[in-house]
XYZ file of N, CA and C in Angstrom:
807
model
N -21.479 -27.184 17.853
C -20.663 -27.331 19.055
C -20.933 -28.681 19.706
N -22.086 -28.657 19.706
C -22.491 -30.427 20.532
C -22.126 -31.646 19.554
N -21.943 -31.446 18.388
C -21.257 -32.425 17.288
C -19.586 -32.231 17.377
N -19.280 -31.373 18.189
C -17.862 -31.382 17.995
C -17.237 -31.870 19.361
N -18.471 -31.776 20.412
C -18.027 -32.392 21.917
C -18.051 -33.815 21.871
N -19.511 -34.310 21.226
C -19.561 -35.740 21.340
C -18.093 -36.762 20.076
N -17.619 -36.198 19.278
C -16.690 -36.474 18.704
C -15.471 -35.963 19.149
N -14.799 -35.451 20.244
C -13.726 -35.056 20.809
C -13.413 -36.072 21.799
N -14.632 -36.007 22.275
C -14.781 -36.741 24.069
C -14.672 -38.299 23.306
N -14.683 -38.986 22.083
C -14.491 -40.359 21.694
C -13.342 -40.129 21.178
N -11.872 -39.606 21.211
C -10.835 -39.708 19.864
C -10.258 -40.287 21.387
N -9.083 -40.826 21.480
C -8.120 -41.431 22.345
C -7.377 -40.033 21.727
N -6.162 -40.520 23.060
C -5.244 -39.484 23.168
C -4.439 -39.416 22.339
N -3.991 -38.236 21.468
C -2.990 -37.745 20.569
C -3.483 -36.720 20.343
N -2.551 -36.405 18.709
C -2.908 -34.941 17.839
C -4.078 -35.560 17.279
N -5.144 -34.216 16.623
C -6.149 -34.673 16.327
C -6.129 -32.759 15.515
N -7.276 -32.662 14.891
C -7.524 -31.480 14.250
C -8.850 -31.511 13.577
N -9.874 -30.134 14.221
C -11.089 -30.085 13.549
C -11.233 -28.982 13.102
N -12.224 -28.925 12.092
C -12.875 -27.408 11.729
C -14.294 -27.202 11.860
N -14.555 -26.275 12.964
C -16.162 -26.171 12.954
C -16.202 -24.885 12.598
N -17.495 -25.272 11.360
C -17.791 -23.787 11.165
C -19.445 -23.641 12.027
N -20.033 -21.996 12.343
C -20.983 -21.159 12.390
C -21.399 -20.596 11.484
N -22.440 -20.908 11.457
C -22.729 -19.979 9.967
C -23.904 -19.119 10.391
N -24.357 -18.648 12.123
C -25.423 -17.653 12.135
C -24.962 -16.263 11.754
N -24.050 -16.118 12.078
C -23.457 -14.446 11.502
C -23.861 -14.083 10.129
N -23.510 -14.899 9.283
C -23.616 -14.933 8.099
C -24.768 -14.268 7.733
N -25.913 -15.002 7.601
C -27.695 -14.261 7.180
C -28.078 -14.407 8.910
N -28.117 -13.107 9.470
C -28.719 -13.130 10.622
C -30.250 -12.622 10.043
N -30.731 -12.618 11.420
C -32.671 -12.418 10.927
C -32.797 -11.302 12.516
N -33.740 -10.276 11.946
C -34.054 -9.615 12.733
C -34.917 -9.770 14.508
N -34.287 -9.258 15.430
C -35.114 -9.266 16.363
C -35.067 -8.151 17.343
N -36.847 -8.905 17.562
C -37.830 -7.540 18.362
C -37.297 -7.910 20.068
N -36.829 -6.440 20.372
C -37.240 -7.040 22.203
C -38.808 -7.245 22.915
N -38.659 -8.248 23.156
C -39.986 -8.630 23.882
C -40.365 -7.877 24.241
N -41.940 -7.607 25.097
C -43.045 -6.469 25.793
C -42.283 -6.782 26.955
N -41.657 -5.216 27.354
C -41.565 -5.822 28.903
C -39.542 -6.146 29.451
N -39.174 -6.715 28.119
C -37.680 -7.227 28.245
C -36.661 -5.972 28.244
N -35.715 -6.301 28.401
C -34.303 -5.320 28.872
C -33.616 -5.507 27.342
N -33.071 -3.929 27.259
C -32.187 -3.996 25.961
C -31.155 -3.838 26.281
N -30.659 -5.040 25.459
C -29.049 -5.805 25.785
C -28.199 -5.032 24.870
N -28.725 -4.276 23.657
C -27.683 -3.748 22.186
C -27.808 -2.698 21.966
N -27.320 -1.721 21.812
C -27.172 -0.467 21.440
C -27.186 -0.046 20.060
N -28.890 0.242 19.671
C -29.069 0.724 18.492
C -28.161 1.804 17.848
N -27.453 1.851 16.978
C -27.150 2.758 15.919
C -27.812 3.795 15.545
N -27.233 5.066 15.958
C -27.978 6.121 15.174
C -28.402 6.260 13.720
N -30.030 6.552 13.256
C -30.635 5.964 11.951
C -30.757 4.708 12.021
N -30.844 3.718 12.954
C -31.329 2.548 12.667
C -33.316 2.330 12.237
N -33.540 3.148 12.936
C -34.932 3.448 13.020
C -35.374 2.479 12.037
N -35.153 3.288 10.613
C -36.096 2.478 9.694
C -35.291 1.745 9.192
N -36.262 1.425 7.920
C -35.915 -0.235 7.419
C -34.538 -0.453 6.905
N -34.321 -1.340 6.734
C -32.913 -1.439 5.994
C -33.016 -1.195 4.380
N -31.898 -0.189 4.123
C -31.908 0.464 2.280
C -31.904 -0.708 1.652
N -31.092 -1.556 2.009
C -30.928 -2.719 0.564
C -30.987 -4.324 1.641
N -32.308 -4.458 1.700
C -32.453 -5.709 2.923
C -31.816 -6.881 2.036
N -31.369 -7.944 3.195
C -30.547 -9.326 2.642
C -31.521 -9.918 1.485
N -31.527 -10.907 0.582
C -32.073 -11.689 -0.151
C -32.881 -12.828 0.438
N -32.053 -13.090 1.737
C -33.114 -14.522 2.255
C -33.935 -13.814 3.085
N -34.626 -12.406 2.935
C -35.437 -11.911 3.824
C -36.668 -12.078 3.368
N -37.676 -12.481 4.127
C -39.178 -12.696 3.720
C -39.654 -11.158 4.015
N -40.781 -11.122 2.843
C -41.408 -9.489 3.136
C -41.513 -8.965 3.847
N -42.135 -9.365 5.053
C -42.212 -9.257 6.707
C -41.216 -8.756 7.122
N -40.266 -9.238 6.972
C -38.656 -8.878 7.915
C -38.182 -7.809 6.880
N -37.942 -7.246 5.252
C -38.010 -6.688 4.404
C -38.491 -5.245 5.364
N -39.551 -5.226 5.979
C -40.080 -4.036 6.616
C -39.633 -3.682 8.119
N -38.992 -4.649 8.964
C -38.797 -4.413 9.940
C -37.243 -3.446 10.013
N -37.650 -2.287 11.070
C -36.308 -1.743 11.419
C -34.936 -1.938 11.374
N -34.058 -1.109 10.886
C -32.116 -1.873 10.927
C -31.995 -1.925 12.154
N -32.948 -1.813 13.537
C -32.036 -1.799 14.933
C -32.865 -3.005 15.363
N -33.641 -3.554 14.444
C -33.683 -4.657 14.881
C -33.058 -6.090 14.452
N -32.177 -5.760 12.906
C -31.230 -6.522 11.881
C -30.201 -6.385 13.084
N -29.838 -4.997 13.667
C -29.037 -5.147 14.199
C -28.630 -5.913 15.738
N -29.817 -6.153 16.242
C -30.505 -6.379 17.455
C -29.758 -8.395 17.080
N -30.739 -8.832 16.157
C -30.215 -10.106 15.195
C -28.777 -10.606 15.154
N -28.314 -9.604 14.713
C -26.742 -10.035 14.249
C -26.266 -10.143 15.643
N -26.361 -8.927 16.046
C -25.511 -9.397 17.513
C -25.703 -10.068 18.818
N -26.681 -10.917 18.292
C -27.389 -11.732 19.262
C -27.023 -13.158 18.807
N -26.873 -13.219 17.006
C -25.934 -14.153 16.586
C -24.465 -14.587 16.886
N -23.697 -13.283 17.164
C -22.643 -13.340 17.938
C -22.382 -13.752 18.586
N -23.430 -13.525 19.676
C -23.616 -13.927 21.368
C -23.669 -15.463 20.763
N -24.458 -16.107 19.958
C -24.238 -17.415 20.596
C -23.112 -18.462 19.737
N -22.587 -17.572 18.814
C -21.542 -18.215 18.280
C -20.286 -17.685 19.465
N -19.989 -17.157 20.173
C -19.326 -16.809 21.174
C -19.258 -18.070 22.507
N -20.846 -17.905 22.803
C -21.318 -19.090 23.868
C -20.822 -20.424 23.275
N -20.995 -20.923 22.152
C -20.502 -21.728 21.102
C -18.732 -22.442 21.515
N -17.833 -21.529 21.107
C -16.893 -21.158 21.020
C -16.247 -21.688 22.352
N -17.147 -20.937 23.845
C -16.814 -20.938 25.197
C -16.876 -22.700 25.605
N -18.015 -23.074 24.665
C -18.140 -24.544 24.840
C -17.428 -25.516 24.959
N -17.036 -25.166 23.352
C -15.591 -26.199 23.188
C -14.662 -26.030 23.821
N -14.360 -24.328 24.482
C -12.693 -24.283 25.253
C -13.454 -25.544 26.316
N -14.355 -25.319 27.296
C -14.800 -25.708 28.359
C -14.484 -27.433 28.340
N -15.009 -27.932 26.598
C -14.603 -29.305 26.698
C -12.821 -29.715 26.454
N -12.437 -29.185 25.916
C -11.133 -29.336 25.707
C -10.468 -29.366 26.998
N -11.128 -28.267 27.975
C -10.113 -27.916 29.678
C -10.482 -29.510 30.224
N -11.495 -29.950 29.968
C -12.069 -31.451 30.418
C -11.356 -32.547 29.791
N -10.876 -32.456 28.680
C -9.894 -33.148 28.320
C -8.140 -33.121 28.725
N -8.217 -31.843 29.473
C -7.265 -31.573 29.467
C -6.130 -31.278 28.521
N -6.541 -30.685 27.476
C -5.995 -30.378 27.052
C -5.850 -28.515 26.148
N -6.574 -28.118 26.788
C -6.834 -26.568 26.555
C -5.885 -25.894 26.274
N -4.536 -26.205 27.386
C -2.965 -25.456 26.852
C -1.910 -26.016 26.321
N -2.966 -26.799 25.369
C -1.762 -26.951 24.198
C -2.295 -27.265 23.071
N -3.642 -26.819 23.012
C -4.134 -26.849 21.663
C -4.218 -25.458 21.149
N -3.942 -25.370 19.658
C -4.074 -24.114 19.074
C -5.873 -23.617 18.272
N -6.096 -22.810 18.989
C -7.280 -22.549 18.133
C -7.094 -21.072 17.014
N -7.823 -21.172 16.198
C -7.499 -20.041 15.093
C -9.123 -19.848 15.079
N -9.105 -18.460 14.900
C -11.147 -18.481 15.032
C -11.191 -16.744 13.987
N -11.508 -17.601 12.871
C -11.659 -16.672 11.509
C -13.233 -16.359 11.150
N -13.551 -15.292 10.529
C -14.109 -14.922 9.597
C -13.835 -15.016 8.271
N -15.169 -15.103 7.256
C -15.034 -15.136 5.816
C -15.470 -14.048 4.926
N -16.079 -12.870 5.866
C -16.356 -11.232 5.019
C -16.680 -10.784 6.481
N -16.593 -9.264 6.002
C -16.994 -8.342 7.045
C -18.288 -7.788 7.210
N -18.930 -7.125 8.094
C -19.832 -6.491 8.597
C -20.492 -5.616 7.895
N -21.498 -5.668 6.892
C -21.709 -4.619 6.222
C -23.393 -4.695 6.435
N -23.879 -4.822 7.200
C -25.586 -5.535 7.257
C -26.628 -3.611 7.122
N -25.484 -2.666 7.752
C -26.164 -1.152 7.430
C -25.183 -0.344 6.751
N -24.698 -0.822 6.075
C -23.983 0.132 4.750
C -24.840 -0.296 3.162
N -24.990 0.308 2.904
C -26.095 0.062 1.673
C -24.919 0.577 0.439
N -24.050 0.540 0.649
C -23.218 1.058 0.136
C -22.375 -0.386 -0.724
N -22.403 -1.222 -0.195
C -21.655 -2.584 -0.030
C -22.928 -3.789 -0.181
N -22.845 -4.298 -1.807
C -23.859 -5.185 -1.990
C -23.255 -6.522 -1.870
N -23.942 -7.373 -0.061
C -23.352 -8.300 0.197
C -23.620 -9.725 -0.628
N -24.027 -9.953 -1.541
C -24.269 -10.826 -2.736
C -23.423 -10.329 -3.800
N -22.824 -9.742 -4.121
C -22.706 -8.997 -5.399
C -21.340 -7.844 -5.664
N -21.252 -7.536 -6.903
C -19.930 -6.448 -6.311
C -19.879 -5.393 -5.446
N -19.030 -4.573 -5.104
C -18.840 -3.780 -3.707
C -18.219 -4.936 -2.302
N -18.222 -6.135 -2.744
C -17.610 -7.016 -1.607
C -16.087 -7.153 -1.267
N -15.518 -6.075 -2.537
C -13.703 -5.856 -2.319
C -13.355 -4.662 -1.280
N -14.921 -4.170 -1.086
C -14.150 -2.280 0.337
C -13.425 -3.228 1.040
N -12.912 -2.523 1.794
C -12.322 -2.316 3.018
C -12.948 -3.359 3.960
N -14.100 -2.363 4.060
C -15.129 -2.735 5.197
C -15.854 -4.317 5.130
N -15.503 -4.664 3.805
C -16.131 -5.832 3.273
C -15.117 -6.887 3.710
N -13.976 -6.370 3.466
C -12.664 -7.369 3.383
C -12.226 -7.434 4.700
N -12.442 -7.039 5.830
C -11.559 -6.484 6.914
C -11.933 -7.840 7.760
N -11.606 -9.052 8.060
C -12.047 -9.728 8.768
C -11.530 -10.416 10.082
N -12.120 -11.422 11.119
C -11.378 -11.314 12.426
C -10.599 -12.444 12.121
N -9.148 -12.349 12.385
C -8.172 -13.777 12.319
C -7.500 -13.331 13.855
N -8.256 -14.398 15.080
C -7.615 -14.491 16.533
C -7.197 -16.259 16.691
N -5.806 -15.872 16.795
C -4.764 -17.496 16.819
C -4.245 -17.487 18.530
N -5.000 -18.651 19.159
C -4.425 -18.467 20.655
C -4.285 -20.077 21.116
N -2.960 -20.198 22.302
C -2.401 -21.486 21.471
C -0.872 -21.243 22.407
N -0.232 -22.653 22.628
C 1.119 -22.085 23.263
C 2.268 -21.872 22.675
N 2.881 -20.849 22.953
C 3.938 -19.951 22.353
C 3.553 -18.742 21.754
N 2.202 -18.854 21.350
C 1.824 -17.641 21.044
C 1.569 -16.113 21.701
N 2.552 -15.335 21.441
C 3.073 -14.023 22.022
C 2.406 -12.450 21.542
N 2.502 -12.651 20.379
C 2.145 -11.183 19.498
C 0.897 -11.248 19.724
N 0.766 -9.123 20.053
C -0.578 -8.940 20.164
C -1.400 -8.622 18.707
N -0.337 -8.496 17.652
C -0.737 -8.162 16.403
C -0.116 -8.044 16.137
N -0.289 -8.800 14.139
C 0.331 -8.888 13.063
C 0.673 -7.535 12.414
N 1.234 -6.662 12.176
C 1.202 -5.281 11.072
C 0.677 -5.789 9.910
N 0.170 -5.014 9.021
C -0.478 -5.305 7.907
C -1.349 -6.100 7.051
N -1.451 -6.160 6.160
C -2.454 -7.126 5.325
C -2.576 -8.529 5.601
N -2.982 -9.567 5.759
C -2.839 -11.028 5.898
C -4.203 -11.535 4.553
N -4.433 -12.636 4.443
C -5.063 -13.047 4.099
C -5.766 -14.676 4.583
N -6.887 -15.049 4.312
C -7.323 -16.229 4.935
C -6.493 -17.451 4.235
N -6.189 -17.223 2.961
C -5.133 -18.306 2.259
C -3.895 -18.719 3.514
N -3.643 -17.722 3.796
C -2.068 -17.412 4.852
C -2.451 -18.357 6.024
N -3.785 -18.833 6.292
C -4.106 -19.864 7.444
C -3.339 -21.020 7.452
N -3.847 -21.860 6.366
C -3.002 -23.333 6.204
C -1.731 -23.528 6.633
N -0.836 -22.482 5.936
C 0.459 -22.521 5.817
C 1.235 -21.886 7.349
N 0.381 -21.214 8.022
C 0.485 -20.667 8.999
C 0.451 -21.912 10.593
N -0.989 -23.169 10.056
C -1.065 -23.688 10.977
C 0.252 -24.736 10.696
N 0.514 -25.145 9.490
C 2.008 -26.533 9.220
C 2.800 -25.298 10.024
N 3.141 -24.035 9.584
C 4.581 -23.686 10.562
C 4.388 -23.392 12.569
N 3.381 -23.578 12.607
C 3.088 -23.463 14.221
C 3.041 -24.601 14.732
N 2.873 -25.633 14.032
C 3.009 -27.209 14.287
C 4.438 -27.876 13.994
N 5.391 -26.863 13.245
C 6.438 -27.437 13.206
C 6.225 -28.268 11.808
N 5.390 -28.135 10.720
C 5.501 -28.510 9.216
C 6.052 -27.740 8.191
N 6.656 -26.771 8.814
C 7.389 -25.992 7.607
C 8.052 -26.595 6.586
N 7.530 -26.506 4.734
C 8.526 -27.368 4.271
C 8.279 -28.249 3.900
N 7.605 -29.567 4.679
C 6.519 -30.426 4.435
C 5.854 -30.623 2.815
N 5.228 -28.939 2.639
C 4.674 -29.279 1.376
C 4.290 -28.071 1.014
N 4.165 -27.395 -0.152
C 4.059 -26.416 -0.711
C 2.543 -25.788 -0.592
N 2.097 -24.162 -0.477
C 0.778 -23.694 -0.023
C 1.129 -22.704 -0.737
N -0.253 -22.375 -1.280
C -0.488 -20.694 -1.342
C -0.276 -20.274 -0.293
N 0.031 -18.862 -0.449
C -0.340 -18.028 1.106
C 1.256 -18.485 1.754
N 1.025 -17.500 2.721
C 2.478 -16.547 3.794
C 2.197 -17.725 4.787
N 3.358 -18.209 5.626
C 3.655 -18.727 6.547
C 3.562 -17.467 7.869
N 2.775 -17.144 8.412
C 2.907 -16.344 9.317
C 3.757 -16.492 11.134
N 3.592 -17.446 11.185
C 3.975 -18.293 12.042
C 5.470 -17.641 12.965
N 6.274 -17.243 12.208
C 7.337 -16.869 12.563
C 7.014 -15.070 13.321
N 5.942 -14.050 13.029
C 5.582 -13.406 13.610
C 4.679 -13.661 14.612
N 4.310 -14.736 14.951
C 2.832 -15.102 16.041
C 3.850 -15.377 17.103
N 5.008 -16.722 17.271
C 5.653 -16.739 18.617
C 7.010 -15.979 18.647
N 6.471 -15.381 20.197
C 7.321 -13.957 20.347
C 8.591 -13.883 20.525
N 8.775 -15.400 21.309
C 10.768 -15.957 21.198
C 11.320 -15.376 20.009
N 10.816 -15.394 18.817
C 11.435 -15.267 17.989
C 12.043 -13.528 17.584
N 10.994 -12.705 18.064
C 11.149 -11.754 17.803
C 10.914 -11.002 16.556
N 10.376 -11.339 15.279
C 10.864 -10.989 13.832
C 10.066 -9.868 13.434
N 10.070 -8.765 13.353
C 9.395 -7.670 12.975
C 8.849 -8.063 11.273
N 7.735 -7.510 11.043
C 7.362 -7.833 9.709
C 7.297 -6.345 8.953
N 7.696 -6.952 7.671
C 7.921 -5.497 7.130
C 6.729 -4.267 6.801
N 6.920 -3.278 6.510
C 5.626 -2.557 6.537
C 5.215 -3.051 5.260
N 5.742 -3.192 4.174
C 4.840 -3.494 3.196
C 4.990 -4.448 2.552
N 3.959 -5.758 3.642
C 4.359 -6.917 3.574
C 3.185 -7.347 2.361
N 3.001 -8.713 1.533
C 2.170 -9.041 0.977
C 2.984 -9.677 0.082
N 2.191 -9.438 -0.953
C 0.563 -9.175 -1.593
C -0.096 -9.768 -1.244
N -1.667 -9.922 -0.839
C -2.952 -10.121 -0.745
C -3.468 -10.203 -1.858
N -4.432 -10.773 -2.057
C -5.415 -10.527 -3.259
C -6.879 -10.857 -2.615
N -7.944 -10.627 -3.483
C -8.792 -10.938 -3.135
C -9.872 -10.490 -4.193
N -11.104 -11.305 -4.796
C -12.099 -11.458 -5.767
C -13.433 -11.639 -5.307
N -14.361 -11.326 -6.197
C -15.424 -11.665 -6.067
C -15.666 -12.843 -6.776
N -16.497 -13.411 -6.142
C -17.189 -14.653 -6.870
C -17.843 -15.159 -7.997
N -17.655 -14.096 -8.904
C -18.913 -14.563 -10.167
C -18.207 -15.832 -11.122
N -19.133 -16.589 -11.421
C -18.600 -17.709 -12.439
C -17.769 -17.236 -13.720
N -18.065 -15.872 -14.128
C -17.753 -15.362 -15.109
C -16.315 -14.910 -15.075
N -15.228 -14.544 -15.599
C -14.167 -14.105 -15.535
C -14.250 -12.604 -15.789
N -15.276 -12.641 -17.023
C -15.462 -11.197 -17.516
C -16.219 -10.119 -16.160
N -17.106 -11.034 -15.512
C -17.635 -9.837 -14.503
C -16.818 -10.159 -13.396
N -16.040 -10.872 -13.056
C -14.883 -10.624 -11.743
C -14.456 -9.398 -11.118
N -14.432 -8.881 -10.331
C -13.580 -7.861 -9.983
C -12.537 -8.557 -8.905
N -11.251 -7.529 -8.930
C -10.254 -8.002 -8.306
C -9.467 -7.357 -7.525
N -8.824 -7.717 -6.498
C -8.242 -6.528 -5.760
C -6.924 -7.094 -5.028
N -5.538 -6.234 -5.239
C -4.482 -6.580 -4.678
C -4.225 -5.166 -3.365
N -3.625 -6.002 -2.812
C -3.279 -5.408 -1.442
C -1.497 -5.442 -1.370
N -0.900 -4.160 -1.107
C 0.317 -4.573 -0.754
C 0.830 -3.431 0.385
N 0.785 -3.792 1.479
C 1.296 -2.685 2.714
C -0.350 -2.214 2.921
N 0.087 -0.717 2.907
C -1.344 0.427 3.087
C -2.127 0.276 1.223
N -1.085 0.033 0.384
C -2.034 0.452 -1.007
C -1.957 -0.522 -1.358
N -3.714 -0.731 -2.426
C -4.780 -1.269 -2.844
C -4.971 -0.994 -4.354
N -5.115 -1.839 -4.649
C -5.817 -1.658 -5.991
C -6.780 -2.378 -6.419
N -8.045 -2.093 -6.785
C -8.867 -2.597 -7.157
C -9.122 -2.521 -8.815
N -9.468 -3.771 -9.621
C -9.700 -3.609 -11.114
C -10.748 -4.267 -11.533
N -11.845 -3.244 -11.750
C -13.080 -3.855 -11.919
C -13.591 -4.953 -13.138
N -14.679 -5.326 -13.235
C -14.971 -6.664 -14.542
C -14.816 -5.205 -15.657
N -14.417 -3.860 -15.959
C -14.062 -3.451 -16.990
C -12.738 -3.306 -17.221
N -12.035 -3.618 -16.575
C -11.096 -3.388 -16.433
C -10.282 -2.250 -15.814
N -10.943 -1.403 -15.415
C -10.816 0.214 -15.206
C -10.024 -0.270 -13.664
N -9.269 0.507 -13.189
C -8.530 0.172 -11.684
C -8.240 1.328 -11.141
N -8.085 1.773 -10.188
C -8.879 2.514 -8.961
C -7.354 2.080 -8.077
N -6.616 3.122 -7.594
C -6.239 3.268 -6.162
C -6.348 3.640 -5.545
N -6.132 2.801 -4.272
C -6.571 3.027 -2.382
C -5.465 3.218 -1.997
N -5.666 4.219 -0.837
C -4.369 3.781 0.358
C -5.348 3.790 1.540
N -4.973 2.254 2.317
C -5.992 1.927 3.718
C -5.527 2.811 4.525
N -6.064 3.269 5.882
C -5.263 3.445 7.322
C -5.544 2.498 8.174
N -4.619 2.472 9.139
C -4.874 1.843 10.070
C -5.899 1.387 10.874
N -7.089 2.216 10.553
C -8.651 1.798 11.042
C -9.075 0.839 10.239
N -8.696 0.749 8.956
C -9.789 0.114 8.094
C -10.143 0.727 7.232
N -10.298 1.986 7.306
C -10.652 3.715 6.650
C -9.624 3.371 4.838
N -10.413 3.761 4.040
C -9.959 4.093 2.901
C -10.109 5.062 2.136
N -9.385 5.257 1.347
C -9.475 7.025 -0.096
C -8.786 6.709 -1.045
N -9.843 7.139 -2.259
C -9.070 6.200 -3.556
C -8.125 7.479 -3.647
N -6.912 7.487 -4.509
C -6.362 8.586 -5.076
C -6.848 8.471 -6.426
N -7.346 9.686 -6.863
C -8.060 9.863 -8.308
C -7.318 10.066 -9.298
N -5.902 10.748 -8.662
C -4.950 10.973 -10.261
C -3.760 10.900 -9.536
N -3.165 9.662 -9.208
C -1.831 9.187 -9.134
C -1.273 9.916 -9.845
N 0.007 10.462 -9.391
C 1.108 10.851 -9.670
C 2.704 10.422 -9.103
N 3.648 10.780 -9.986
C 4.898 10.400 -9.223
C 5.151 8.950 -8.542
N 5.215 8.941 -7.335
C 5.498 7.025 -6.707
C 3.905 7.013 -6.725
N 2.978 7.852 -6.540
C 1.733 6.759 -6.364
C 1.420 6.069 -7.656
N 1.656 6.639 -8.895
C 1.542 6.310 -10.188
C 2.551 5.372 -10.560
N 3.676 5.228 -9.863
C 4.869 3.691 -10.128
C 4.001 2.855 -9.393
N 3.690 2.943 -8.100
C 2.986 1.938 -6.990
C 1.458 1.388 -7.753
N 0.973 2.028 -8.212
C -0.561 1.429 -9.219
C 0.112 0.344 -10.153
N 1.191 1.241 -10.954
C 1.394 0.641 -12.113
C 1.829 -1.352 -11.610
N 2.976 -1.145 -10.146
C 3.496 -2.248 -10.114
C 2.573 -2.826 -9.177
N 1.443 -2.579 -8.506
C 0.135 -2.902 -7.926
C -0.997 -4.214 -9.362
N -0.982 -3.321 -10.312
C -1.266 -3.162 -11.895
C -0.658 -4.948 -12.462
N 0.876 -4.887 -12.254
C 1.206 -5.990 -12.908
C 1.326 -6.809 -12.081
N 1.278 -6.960 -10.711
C 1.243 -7.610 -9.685
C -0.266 -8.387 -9.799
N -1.555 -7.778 -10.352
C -2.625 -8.500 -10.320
C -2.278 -9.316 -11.940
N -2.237 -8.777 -13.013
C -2.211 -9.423 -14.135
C -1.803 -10.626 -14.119
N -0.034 -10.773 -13.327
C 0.601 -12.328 -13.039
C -0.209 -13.014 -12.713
N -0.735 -12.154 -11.801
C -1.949 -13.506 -10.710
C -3.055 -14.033 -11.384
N -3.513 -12.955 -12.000
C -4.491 -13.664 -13.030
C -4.103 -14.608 -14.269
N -2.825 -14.511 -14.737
C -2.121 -15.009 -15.925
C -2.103 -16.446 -15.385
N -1.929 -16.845 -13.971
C -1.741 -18.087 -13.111
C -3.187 -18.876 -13.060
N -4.284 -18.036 -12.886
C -5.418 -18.534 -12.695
C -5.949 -19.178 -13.836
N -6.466 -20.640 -13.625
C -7.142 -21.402 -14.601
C -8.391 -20.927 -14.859
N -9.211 -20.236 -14.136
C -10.622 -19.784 -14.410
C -10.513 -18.663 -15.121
N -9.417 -17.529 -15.344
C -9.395 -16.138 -15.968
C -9.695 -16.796 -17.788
């Protein structure tokens, strides 16, 4: 934040565009409340003991300490990527220019620090819960309190050229969202808007897993190839269906060839 004030407060006046990232959320580290101090966070029931499957950059020490105190960590990381955040509006209002700059303030995975269920290095990073992340765009003209359905972080780029008036300009992966964010426009988005996709990281093609999104249903196809359908709800909440039938068994199938294209496109498959 203080690298992004002292380089704001020197640009002369015009358009200008930065990206700062935070990266404490990411590997937070556990903490104890002091002897004596006030508790600011509301432990989780079962936080008690240690965490089932502790992070990798954890030293033995922290390896043993309580999940309500991982949890104590993370959201204390929050707090100051938040304070962070408050900074820059604060310098921008000093520039004067606060209402009319657009900020977009994303995440790159979700919250999984007490689900042991979800190995955050490794596969299990396609749930739900893994994938579900925060995209808040605030900025003038911007109206909608929310997008319906799936988005993806690809959908950013192309999202910021059409809110700037670059539509067209030049070709992007990813949805122009833009036309649902200001509300003049009015444009309802369809319920089963997409496709999404989304992978894990391994160098390998063979251990990849992969996952398309289209509306509420999901499909995931693991490095065996074996594929699995979801239908999300509206929480975030998911349930695979185990034996598609009828449209859920057309919807896999065209879920099914909907990932293959995508992979047929990819230079790394």
């Amino acid at each position: 934040m203080e690298a992004f004030r002292e380089w704001v407060m020197k640009l002369p006046t015009g358009p200008w565009f930065a990206w700062v990232q935070f990266g404490d959320p990411a590997r937070p580290l556990p903490l104890t409340i002091p002897e004596g101090g006030r508790e600011t966070t509301q432990a989780r029931p079962g936080a008690a003991g240690p965490l089932e499957r502790p992070p990798s950059w954890a030293s033995e020490a922290e390896r043993l300490r309580p999940a309500e105190d991982w949890v104590r960590g993370y959201i204390q990381s929050l707090r100051q990527v938040d304070a962070s955040i408050g900074g820059m509006l604060q310098v921008l209002a000093a520039r004067g220019e606060l209402a009319r700059t657009m900020i977009f303030v994303v995440g790159d995975s979700g919250q999984t620090l007490l689900d042991a269920s979800v190995d955050r290095e490794g596969p299990g990073l396609l749930a739900e819960r893994a994938l579900h992340v925060p995209w808040i765009v605030v900025g003038p003209g911007i109206g909608a309190d929310a997008i319906p359905g799936p988005c993806s972080l690809v959908d950013v780029f192309p999202t910021i050229l059409g809110l700037v008036g670059m539509t067209g300009e030049r070709s992007a992966e990813g949805e122009d969202l833009s036309r649902y964010l200001v509300d003049r426009r009015g444009v309802p988005r369809p319920p089963h808007s997409g496709p999404v996709f989304a992978e894990t990281s391994s160098d390998s093609a063979r251990t990849r897993e992969r996952v398309v999104r289209l509306g509420s249903w999901k499909l995931l196809r693991g490095a065996d190839g074996r594929e699995r359908l979801f239908i999300v709800g509206e929480q975030g909440n998911e349930g695979e269906i185990t034996q598609p039938r009828g449209r859920q068994e057309r919807l896999r199938q065209q879920l099914s060839d909907i990932l293959s294209r995508r992979r047929s496109r990819d230079p790394r498959s």
